[in-house]
Short mmCIF file of C-alpha atoms and ligand atoms in Angstrom, two decimals:
data_model
loop_
_atom_site.label_atom_id
_atom_site.label_comp_id
_atom_site.label_asym_id
_atom_site.label_seq_id
_atom_site.Cartn_x
_atom_site.Cartn_y
_atom_site.Cartn_z
CA MET C 27 125.03 101.47 106.85
CA ALA C 28 122.58 98.67 107.48
CA THR C 29 119.00 99.40 108.45
CA TYR C 30 117.36 97.56 111.34
CA VAL C 31 113.82 96.25 111.03
CA PHE C 32 111.80 95.47 114.15
CA GLY C 33 108.40 95.46 115.80
CA HIS C 34 107.17 96.28 119.30
CA LYS C 35 108.50 95.42 122.77
CA ILE C 36 107.55 91.98 124.11
CA PRO C 37 107.53 90.87 120.49
CA ASP C 38 104.72 88.69 119.17
CA SER C 39 104.85 86.59 116.02
CA ASP C 40 103.75 89.47 113.78
CA SER C 41 106.62 91.63 115.07
CA ILE C 42 109.27 88.92 114.64
CA VAL C 43 108.08 87.55 111.31
CA GLY C 44 107.42 91.08 110.05
CA ALA C 45 111.07 91.95 110.76
CA ILE C 46 112.25 88.84 108.91
CA ALA C 47 109.89 89.21 105.94
CA LEU C 48 110.37 92.94 105.44
CA SER C 49 114.18 92.65 105.76
CA TYR C 50 114.26 89.98 103.06
CA LEU C 51 112.10 92.12 100.76
CA LYS C 52 114.20 95.24 101.32
CA ASN C 53 117.41 93.27 100.73
CA GLN C 54 115.95 92.04 97.42
CA LEU C 55 115.26 95.67 96.54
CA GLY C 56 118.88 96.55 97.23
CA GLU C 57 118.64 98.02 100.73
CA GLU C 58 120.79 96.27 103.29
CA CYS C 59 118.45 95.36 106.18
CA ILE C 60 118.86 93.33 109.36
CA PRO C 61 115.88 91.77 111.16
CA ALA C 62 115.85 92.71 114.84
CA ARG C 63 113.73 92.34 117.98
CA GLN C 64 113.39 94.10 121.33
CA GLY C 65 113.10 91.10 123.63
CA ALA C 66 112.68 87.36 124.10
CA ILE C 67 110.35 85.55 121.71
CA SER C 68 107.22 83.61 122.73
CA ALA C 69 106.65 79.85 122.56
CA GLU C 70 104.34 80.52 119.63
CA THR C 71 107.04 82.38 117.69
CA GLN C 72 109.57 79.64 118.53
CA PHE C 73 107.09 77.13 117.06
CA ILE C 74 106.97 79.17 113.83
CA LEU C 75 110.76 79.58 113.56
CA ASP C 76 111.26 75.84 114.18
CA LYS C 77 108.61 74.84 111.68
CA PHE C 78 109.90 77.04 108.87
CA ASP C 79 113.60 77.16 109.57
CA GLY C 80 113.53 80.80 110.57
CA GLU C 81 116.48 82.61 112.10
CA LEU C 82 116.08 84.42 115.40
CA PRO C 83 116.36 88.18 114.73
CA LEU C 84 119.11 90.17 116.44
CA LEU C 85 118.36 91.65 119.88
CA LYS C 86 118.42 95.43 119.51
CA THR C 87 117.50 97.52 122.55
CA SER C 88 119.18 100.77 121.53
CA VAL C 89 118.81 102.43 118.12
CA ALA C 90 120.25 105.95 118.47
CA GLY C 91 121.87 107.01 115.21
CA GLU C 92 120.51 104.02 113.25
CA ASN C 93 118.23 103.84 110.25
CA VAL C 94 115.15 101.75 111.04
CA TYR C 95 111.97 100.30 109.60
CA ILE C 96 109.16 99.73 112.08
CA VAL C 97 106.43 97.12 111.98
CA ASP C 98 103.31 96.42 114.06
CA SER C 99 102.95 99.63 116.14
CA THR C 100 103.42 103.39 116.00
CA ASP C 101 103.18 104.00 119.75
CA LYS C 102 106.44 105.41 121.08
CA ILE C 103 105.97 103.58 124.38
CA HIS C 104 106.35 100.27 122.48
CA PHE C 105 109.84 101.09 121.20
CA GLN C 106 113.40 101.57 122.43
CA ASP C 107 113.88 104.49 124.83
CA ASP C 108 116.13 106.20 122.26
CA ILE C 109 113.81 105.67 119.26
CA ASP C 110 113.65 109.49 118.87
CA GLU C 111 117.33 109.43 117.97
CA ALA C 112 116.85 106.93 115.14
CA THR C 113 115.84 107.77 111.57
CA ILE C 114 112.58 106.02 110.77
CA LEU C 115 112.65 105.19 107.05
CA GLY C 116 109.28 103.51 107.04
CA ILE C 117 106.34 102.10 109.01
CA PHE C 118 104.27 98.98 108.24
CA ASP C 119 101.40 98.69 110.70
CA HIS C 120 97.78 97.77 111.27
CA HIS C 121 97.02 99.59 114.57
CA LYS C 122 95.61 102.99 115.47
CA LEU C 123 98.10 105.71 114.63
CA GLY C 124 100.34 106.39 117.62
CA ASP C 125 102.66 109.19 118.61
CA LEU C 126 105.87 108.37 116.72
CA THR C 127 106.99 111.30 114.59
CA THR C 128 109.84 111.79 112.15
CA SER C 129 111.99 114.67 110.97
CA THR C 130 112.34 113.27 107.44
CA PRO C 131 109.83 111.97 104.89
CA LEU C 132 109.09 108.26 105.22
CA GLU C 133 107.45 105.30 103.54
CA MET C 134 104.18 104.43 105.26
CA TRP C 135 101.95 101.42 104.80
CA VAL C 136 99.28 101.60 107.49
CA ARG C 137 96.01 99.83 106.83
CA PRO C 138 93.08 98.42 108.84
CA VAL C 139 93.76 94.74 108.21
CA GLY C 140 94.31 91.86 110.64
CA CYS C 141 98.09 91.65 110.57
CA SER C 142 101.21 93.61 109.58
CA ASN C 143 102.32 90.60 107.55
CA THR C 144 99.24 90.94 105.37
CA ILE C 145 100.45 94.43 104.50
CA ILE C 146 104.02 93.18 103.93
CA LYS C 147 102.63 90.49 101.59
CA GLU C 148 100.99 93.28 99.58
CA VAL C 149 104.27 95.19 99.45
CA TYR C 150 105.97 92.07 98.03
CA ASP C 151 103.23 91.89 95.40
CA TYR C 152 103.52 95.62 94.70
CA HIS C 153 107.25 95.24 93.95
CA GLY C 154 106.79 91.89 92.17
CA VAL C 155 109.23 90.15 94.53
CA LYS C 156 108.83 86.39 95.00
CA ILE C 157 108.33 85.29 98.61
CA PRO C 158 110.60 82.38 99.57
CA LYS C 159 108.80 79.23 100.73
CA ASN C 160 109.92 79.39 104.35
CA ILE C 161 109.18 83.11 104.73
CA ALA C 162 105.73 82.51 103.19
CA GLY C 163 105.10 79.83 105.86
CA MET C 164 106.11 82.17 108.66
CA MET C 165 104.00 85.04 107.28
CA MET C 166 101.02 82.71 106.96
CA CYS C 167 101.39 81.74 110.64
CA ALA C 168 101.77 85.37 111.76
CA ILE C 169 98.48 86.24 110.03
CA LEU C 170 96.76 83.17 111.51
CA SER C 171 98.02 84.25 114.94
CA ASP C 172 96.96 87.90 114.75
CA THR C 173 93.55 87.03 113.29
CA VAL C 174 93.03 84.09 115.72
CA ILE C 175 92.62 81.77 112.74
CA PHE C 176 90.21 84.24 111.07
CA LYS C 177 87.94 84.45 114.15
CA SER C 178 88.99 87.91 115.26
CA PRO C 179 86.79 90.86 114.25
CA THR C 180 90.03 92.44 112.96
CA CYS C 181 90.24 89.80 110.22
CA THR C 182 89.44 91.02 106.71
CA LYS C 183 89.04 89.35 103.32
CA ILE C 184 92.50 90.65 102.47
CA ASP C 185 93.92 88.60 105.37
CA THR C 186 92.19 85.36 104.41
CA LYS C 187 93.26 85.83 100.80
CA ALA C 188 96.85 86.45 101.88
CA VAL C 189 96.87 83.28 104.01
CA LYS C 190 95.55 81.20 101.12
CA GLU C 191 98.18 82.55 98.74
CA LEU C 192 100.98 82.12 101.29
CA ALA C 193 99.82 78.55 102.05
CA GLN C 194 100.08 77.81 98.36
CA ILE C 195 103.60 79.23 98.16
CA CYS C 196 104.82 77.19 101.15
CA GLY C 197 102.94 74.09 99.99
CA ILE C 198 100.69 73.64 103.01
CA GLU C 199 97.13 72.52 102.43
CA ASP C 200 95.69 72.37 105.93
CA TYR C 201 96.72 75.80 107.21
CA LYS C 202 94.00 75.83 109.85
CA LYS C 203 95.60 72.74 111.42
CA ILE C 204 98.96 74.53 111.65
CA GLY C 205 97.14 77.50 113.13
CA MET C 206 95.61 75.26 115.78
CA ASP C 207 98.96 73.57 116.58
CA MET C 208 100.43 77.05 116.95
CA PHE C 209 97.74 78.12 119.43
CA ILE C 210 98.27 74.89 121.40
CA ALA C 211 101.96 75.83 121.67
CA LYS C 212 100.91 79.33 122.71
CA SER C 213 98.53 77.96 125.39
CA GLN C 214 101.29 76.29 127.42
CA VAL C 215 101.19 77.63 130.98
CA ASP C 216 102.70 74.74 132.94
CA GLY C 217 105.58 75.94 135.08
CA ALA C 218 105.10 79.58 134.06
CA SER C 219 105.19 82.09 136.95
CA ALA C 220 102.32 84.51 137.47
CA ARG C 221 104.66 87.34 136.44
CA SER C 222 105.68 85.67 133.20
CA LEU C 223 101.99 85.03 132.38
CA ASN C 224 101.07 88.64 133.18
CA LYS C 225 103.84 89.85 130.88
CA ARG C 226 103.42 87.32 128.10
CA ASP C 227 101.66 89.68 125.68
CA TYR C 228 101.76 92.83 127.79
CA LYS C 229 101.39 96.26 126.26
CA ALA C 230 101.38 99.61 128.00
CA PHE C 231 99.23 102.43 126.66
CA ASP C 232 99.37 106.11 127.46
CA MET C 233 95.76 107.20 127.86
CA ASN C 234 95.71 110.96 128.22
CA GLY C 235 98.66 110.90 130.60
CA GLN C 236 97.56 107.82 132.54
CA GLN C 237 99.39 104.54 132.02
CA VAL C 238 97.21 101.53 131.30
CA GLY C 239 98.77 98.07 131.02
CA ILE C 240 96.90 95.39 129.08
CA ASN C 241 98.05 91.82 128.78
CA GLN C 242 96.30 89.19 126.69
CA LEU C 243 96.63 85.42 126.96
CA GLU C 244 95.10 83.76 123.91
CA MET C 245 94.43 80.15 124.80
CA VAL C 246 92.65 77.09 123.49
CA ASP C 247 91.09 76.57 126.95
CA ILE C 248 91.38 79.26 129.65
CA SER C 249 89.87 77.00 132.34
CA VAL C 250 93.34 75.55 132.98
CA LEU C 251 94.09 78.91 134.64
CA ASP C 252 91.05 78.80 136.97
CA PRO C 253 93.10 77.63 139.97
CA ARG C 254 95.59 80.45 139.41
CA ILE C 255 93.32 83.49 139.05
CA ASP C 256 93.98 84.78 142.59
CA GLU C 257 97.70 84.39 142.11
CA LEU C 258 97.51 86.27 138.79
CA MET C 259 95.49 89.09 140.41
CA GLN C 260 98.00 89.33 143.27
CA ASP C 261 100.81 89.76 140.77
CA MET C 262 98.77 92.26 138.71
CA LYS C 263 98.56 94.42 141.86
CA ALA C 264 102.34 94.27 142.26
CA LEU C 265 102.91 94.99 138.56
CA LYS C 266 100.54 97.97 138.70
CA GLU C 267 102.58 99.47 141.57
CA GLU C 268 105.95 98.75 139.96
CA GLU C 269 105.01 100.28 136.62
CA GLY C 270 103.02 103.18 138.08
CA LEU C 271 99.86 102.18 136.20
CA HIS C 272 96.40 103.62 136.65
CA THR C 273 94.89 100.34 135.46
CA MET C 274 96.18 96.86 134.78
CA ILE C 275 94.02 94.53 132.73
CA VAL C 276 94.56 90.89 131.82
CA LEU C 277 92.41 89.36 129.12
CA LEU C 278 92.16 85.59 129.28
CA THR C 279 90.95 84.96 125.76
CA ASP C 280 89.38 81.60 125.02
CA ILE C 281 89.68 81.10 121.28
CA MET C 282 87.27 78.13 121.27
CA LYS C 283 84.54 79.75 123.42
CA GLU C 284 85.25 83.00 121.52
CA GLY C 285 85.32 85.41 124.41
CA SER C 286 87.56 86.83 127.10
CA MET C 287 87.64 86.87 130.88
CA LEU C 288 88.72 90.37 131.84
CA LEU C 289 90.65 90.71 135.11
CA THR C 290 91.53 94.14 136.41
CA VAL C 291 93.27 96.09 139.13
CA SER C 292 92.52 99.79 138.80
CA ASP C 293 92.51 103.13 140.62
CA ASP C 294 89.00 103.57 139.23
CA THR C 295 87.15 100.44 138.13
CA SER C 296 84.12 102.52 137.15
CA LYS C 297 86.05 103.53 134.02
CA ILE C 298 86.11 99.91 132.91
CA GLU C 299 82.48 99.32 133.83
CA SER C 300 81.30 102.35 131.86
CA ALA C 301 83.61 101.67 128.91
CA PHE C 302 82.05 98.27 128.33
CA ASP C 303 78.69 98.83 130.03
CA LEU C 304 79.09 95.94 132.43
CA LYS C 305 79.51 95.16 136.12
CA LEU C 306 82.67 93.62 137.53
CA HIS C 307 82.33 90.86 140.09
CA ASN C 308 85.44 90.13 142.12
CA SER C 309 87.33 92.46 139.75
CA ARG C 310 86.56 90.24 136.79
CA VAL C 311 83.93 89.71 134.11
CA TRP C 312 83.37 87.39 131.13
CA MET C 313 83.05 89.29 127.83
CA ASP C 314 81.36 87.19 125.22
CA GLY C 315 82.67 87.63 121.69
CA VAL C 316 85.67 89.72 122.75
CA LEU C 317 88.83 88.49 121.03
CA SER C 318 90.64 91.66 120.03
CA ARG C 319 92.45 94.06 122.37
CA LYS C 320 93.00 96.45 119.47
CA LYS C 321 89.44 96.60 118.21
CA GLN C 322 87.22 95.65 121.14
CA ILE C 323 89.09 96.99 124.19
CA ILE C 324 91.32 100.01 123.45
CA PRO C 325 88.80 102.12 121.47
CA PHE C 326 86.25 101.84 124.31
CA LEU C 327 88.69 102.35 127.17
CA GLN C 328 90.62 105.28 125.70
CA PRO C 329 87.69 107.78 125.82
CA GLN C 330 87.28 107.12 129.57
CA PHE C 331 90.61 108.88 130.20
MG1 LIG G 19 101.73 92.76 117.65
MG1 LIG G 20 100.07 92.64 114.54
MG1 LIG G 21 98.16 89.37 119.23
#
């Protein structure tokens, strides 16, 4: 029986490349694995697959009765509705520990680094398995994406070292240039509906029984969205109702200015103001230096619930 490998819902590049890279490694180690995904891929991930000849993982929205490896989250809410009926053989993640549990012992590689692919690179090294050129290129890009080209506070020395080694394997000298091209691809908003923008990198979080939705748009220049802020906020209101959220947040992250514009629709905006010790104006506020949802938003918001 083959084992499926996948990351979180609304997959990002780390989730997709992690599925590809870990499947290859496991196959080399004699375990039959199939890379999978839970939804459509982003323009950024398409850029990576095109550049390095990557194959689109299989769409897998139900996993009851299957063996699975999980990458890039341990929050149940980020997985298939029937994830409880799957056997989780292992987890490879770099987030806070979530609420997934297992009934059998499992392999676990969970570490506070900038990207799941950094961990997967270490697992390759641990087993002494050679990383193919094209997979090295994809892993390099996934790390550059998650660490915002090393600018994110989540980035560690282990991540930069991994990128340098992967760049060498895939024969790319100017990896920062590829990183920038990737973020330009990611920044495309022309023709995108407000809903598709609000869901582009959307994650729901269960905060003590309250649902909080947080989307992040990482862009080279967020000012191109200035004329569309009201439209985005209108749709955030609708999304909040539809999903039964307590709070919906959109972070417009400017990777050049190195900060984020936080937009919110909430049943209680004072929770956001006290979490970050700031005042909202027009339901929005600029947060200088904030690049990471995982490290600079969630840990401050969670205790408010
Ligand atoms: Mg991710
Ligand atoms: Mg990640
Ligand atoms: Mg990300």
